[in-house]
Amino acid sequence: PSGAGKPETGCSDAAMAAAPDKPEPPSDPVHRAVAEQVAEMLKWDRAVRADTYDSVHQMRVTTRKIRSLLQASEDAFGLTDDAWVLDELRQLASVLGVARDAEVLAERYEHALDALPPELVRGPVRERLVDGAKRRYQAGLRRSLTAMRSQRYFRLLDALEGLVLAQPPEPAPGEEHARVTIDSAYKRVRKAAKSASHAAEQERDEALHRIRKGAKRLRYVAAATGESKVSDRAKTIQTLLGDHQDSVVSRTHLSQQADAARAAGEDTFTYGLLYQQEDDLARSSREALDDALVALQKSVRKAQ
């Protein structure tokens, strides 16, 4: 979300209104989890405005959690797949992602270069990789803050608080609300894993990324419904494939920066070395995936 709007306050109109009585927490576990995450989002909102370390990351994670939980329980919130709230959450996470991705790369390259013997760090590689990523982070942070000052953003916050406070819509006569379980979320992971096993080489990275997105939703739903073992196993897969996706992004960036360095007449040896390290990390993540998927399947079966 972007555009000019309200002054920077750090909370929505609804959040600023003092409630005389604290409402009872929702009885439905997913509804309760959404309420908790909306409160977290407001907390990280203030931290992002203060440029607190890791706050952009935490706000982005919280935004994605809310979206995943709402998607897992659309009926209970009176939503559909194309609900504007879901799309706004996706776009907000995308805006925050510009700063977050740069922050990840800056830290990643800084640690990698610090771990190398000095004689293997050749040319102004630190200036290109670390300092350049830090500049992109600042640009991304400014873009995020612009979005968070907009009427569009405050409208989203008000809508989320409205969803938390509203009673679930009444089911049709003779029907009941479907209880949210891990089954649907797990089927998405299983389907994505099957597709990835048959994916062509050029489609493999995107196929693995789909497994990660499914595991992320499963993790949040399992945590909300008390299936802690399933949540832990899903988190393991999410972490493995998160490392893999970060490696994909990093290798693309390293190739681009190596080309720029070569054009400037600089030594590109270190870029190749870092690229190989990233490739090794991606391979080890893929090799560990099958065992992680088997462990997840076992934990799901025990939970059913």
mmCIF file with all atom_site columns, C-alpha atoms in Angstrom, residues 53 97-115 125-139 246 249-250 253-254 257 274 278:
data_model
loop_
_atom_site.group_PDB
_atom_site.id
_atom_site.type_symbol
_atom_site.label_atom_id
_atom_site.label_alt_id
_atom_site.label_comp_id
_atom_site.label_asym_id
_atom_site.label_entity_id
_atom_site.label_seq_id
_atom_site.pdbx_PDB_ins_code
_atom_site.Cartn_x
_atom_site.Cartn_y
_atom_site.Cartn_z
_atom_site.occupancy
_atom_site.B_iso_or_equiv
_atom_site.pdbx_formal_charge
_atom_site.auth_seq_id
_atom_site.auth_comp_id
_atom_site.auth_asym_id
_atom_site.auth_atom_id
_atom_site.pdbx_PDB_model_num
ATOM 1  C CA . TYR A 1 53  ? 16.529 -3.817  14.511 1.00 0.00 ? 53  TYR A CA 1
ATOM 2  C CA . GLY A 1 97  ? 9.877  -7.377  1.689  1.00 0.00 ? 97  GLY A CA 1
ATOM 3  C CA . VAL A 1 98  ? 11.977 -4.866  -0.257 1.00 0.00 ? 98  VAL A CA 1
ATOM 4  C CA . ALA A 1 99  ? 13.679 -3.701  2.936  1.00 0.00 ? 99  ALA A CA 1
ATOM 5  C CA . ARG A 1 100 ? 13.715 -7.160  4.467  1.00 0.00 ? 100 ARG A CA 1
ATOM 6  C CA . ASP A 1 101 ? 15.370 -8.844  1.477  1.00 0.00 ? 101 ASP A CA 1
ATOM 7  C CA . ALA A 1 102 ? 18.092 -6.178  1.445  1.00 0.00 ? 102 ALA A CA 1
ATOM 8  C CA . GLU A 1 103 ? 18.612 -6.597  5.188  1.00 0.00 ? 103 GLU A CA 1
ATOM 9  C CA . VAL A 1 104 ? 19.015 -10.361 4.763  1.00 0.00 ? 104 VAL A CA 1
ATOM 10 C CA . LEU A 1 105 ? 21.577 -9.955  1.989  1.00 0.00 ? 105 LEU A CA 1
ATOM 11 C CA . ALA A 1 106 ? 23.585 -7.357  3.915  1.00 0.00 ? 106 ALA A CA 1
ATOM 12 C CA . GLU A 1 107 ? 23.865 -9.625  6.961  1.00 0.00 ? 107 GLU A CA 1
ATOM 13 C CA . ARG A 1 108 ? 24.452 -12.719 4.849  1.00 0.00 ? 108 ARG A CA 1
ATOM 14 C CA . TYR A 1 109 ? 27.358 -11.212 2.899  1.00 0.00 ? 109 TYR A CA 1
ATOM 15 C CA . GLU A 1 110 ? 28.860 -9.511  5.923  1.00 0.00 ? 110 GLU A CA 1
ATOM 16 C CA . HIS A 1 111 ? 29.042 -12.797 7.840  1.00 0.00 ? 111 HIS A CA 1
ATOM 17 C CA . ALA A 1 112 ? 30.304 -14.717 4.798  1.00 0.00 ? 112 ALA A CA 1
ATOM 18 C CA . LEU A 1 113 ? 33.065 -12.209 4.062  1.00 0.00 ? 113 LEU A CA 1
ATOM 19 C CA . ASP A 1 114 ? 34.104 -12.001 7.713  1.00 0.00 ? 114 ASP A CA 1
ATOM 20 C CA . ALA A 1 115 ? 34.528 -15.787 7.731  1.00 0.00 ? 115 ALA A CA 1
ATOM 21 C CA . VAL A 1 125 ? 33.438 -6.726  -2.922 1.00 0.00 ? 125 VAL A CA 1
ATOM 22 C CA . ARG A 1 126 ? 32.358 -5.627  0.561  1.00 0.00 ? 126 ARG A CA 1
ATOM 23 C CA . GLU A 1 127 ? 31.376 -2.184  -0.732 1.00 0.00 ? 127 GLU A CA 1
ATOM 24 C CA . ARG A 1 128 ? 29.304 -3.698  -3.533 1.00 0.00 ? 128 ARG A CA 1
ATOM 25 C CA . LEU A 1 129 ? 27.615 -6.457  -1.544 1.00 0.00 ? 129 LEU A CA 1
ATOM 26 C CA . VAL A 1 130 ? 27.300 -5.200  2.036  1.00 0.00 ? 130 VAL A CA 1
ATOM 27 C CA . ASP A 1 131 ? 27.185 -1.435  1.673  1.00 0.00 ? 131 ASP A CA 1
ATOM 28 C CA . GLY A 1 132 ? 25.003 -1.679  -1.424 1.00 0.00 ? 132 GLY A CA 1
ATOM 29 C CA . ALA A 1 133 ? 22.481 -3.894  0.377  1.00 0.00 ? 133 ALA A CA 1
ATOM 30 C CA . LYS A 1 134 ? 22.406 -1.518  3.336  1.00 0.00 ? 134 LYS A CA 1
ATOM 31 C CA . ARG A 1 135 ? 21.564 1.373   0.993  1.00 0.00 ? 135 ARG A CA 1
ATOM 32 C CA . ARG A 1 136 ? 18.747 -0.680  -0.523 1.00 0.00 ? 136 ARG A CA 1
ATOM 33 C CA . TYR A 1 137 ? 17.469 -1.429  2.975  1.00 0.00 ? 137 TYR A CA 1
ATOM 34 C CA . GLN A 1 138 ? 17.211 2.280   3.767  1.00 0.00 ? 138 GLN A CA 1
ATOM 35 C CA . ALA A 1 139 ? 15.384 2.898   0.487  1.00 0.00 ? 139 ALA A CA 1
ATOM 36 C CA . ASP A 1 246 ? 17.506 -17.091 0.240  1.00 0.00 ? 246 ASP A CA 1
ATOM 37 C CA . VAL A 1 249 ? 17.955 -14.856 -4.401 1.00 0.00 ? 249 VAL A CA 1
ATOM 38 C CA . SER A 1 250 ? 21.565 -14.468 -3.294 1.00 0.00 ? 250 SER A CA 1
ATOM 39 C CA . HIS A 1 253 ? 22.317 -11.083 -6.953 1.00 0.00 ? 253 HIS A CA 1
ATOM 40 C CA . LEU A 1 254 ? 25.909 -12.358 -6.876 1.00 0.00 ? 254 LEU A CA 1
ATOM 41 C CA . GLN A 1 257 ? 27.164 -7.916  -9.049 1.00 0.00 ? 257 GLN A CA 1
ATOM 42 C CA . LEU A 1 274 ? 30.425 -16.906 -2.385 1.00 0.00 ? 274 LEU A CA 1
ATOM 43 C CA . GLU A 1 278 ? 25.345 -20.554 -1.655 1.00 0.00 ? 278 GLU A CA 1
#
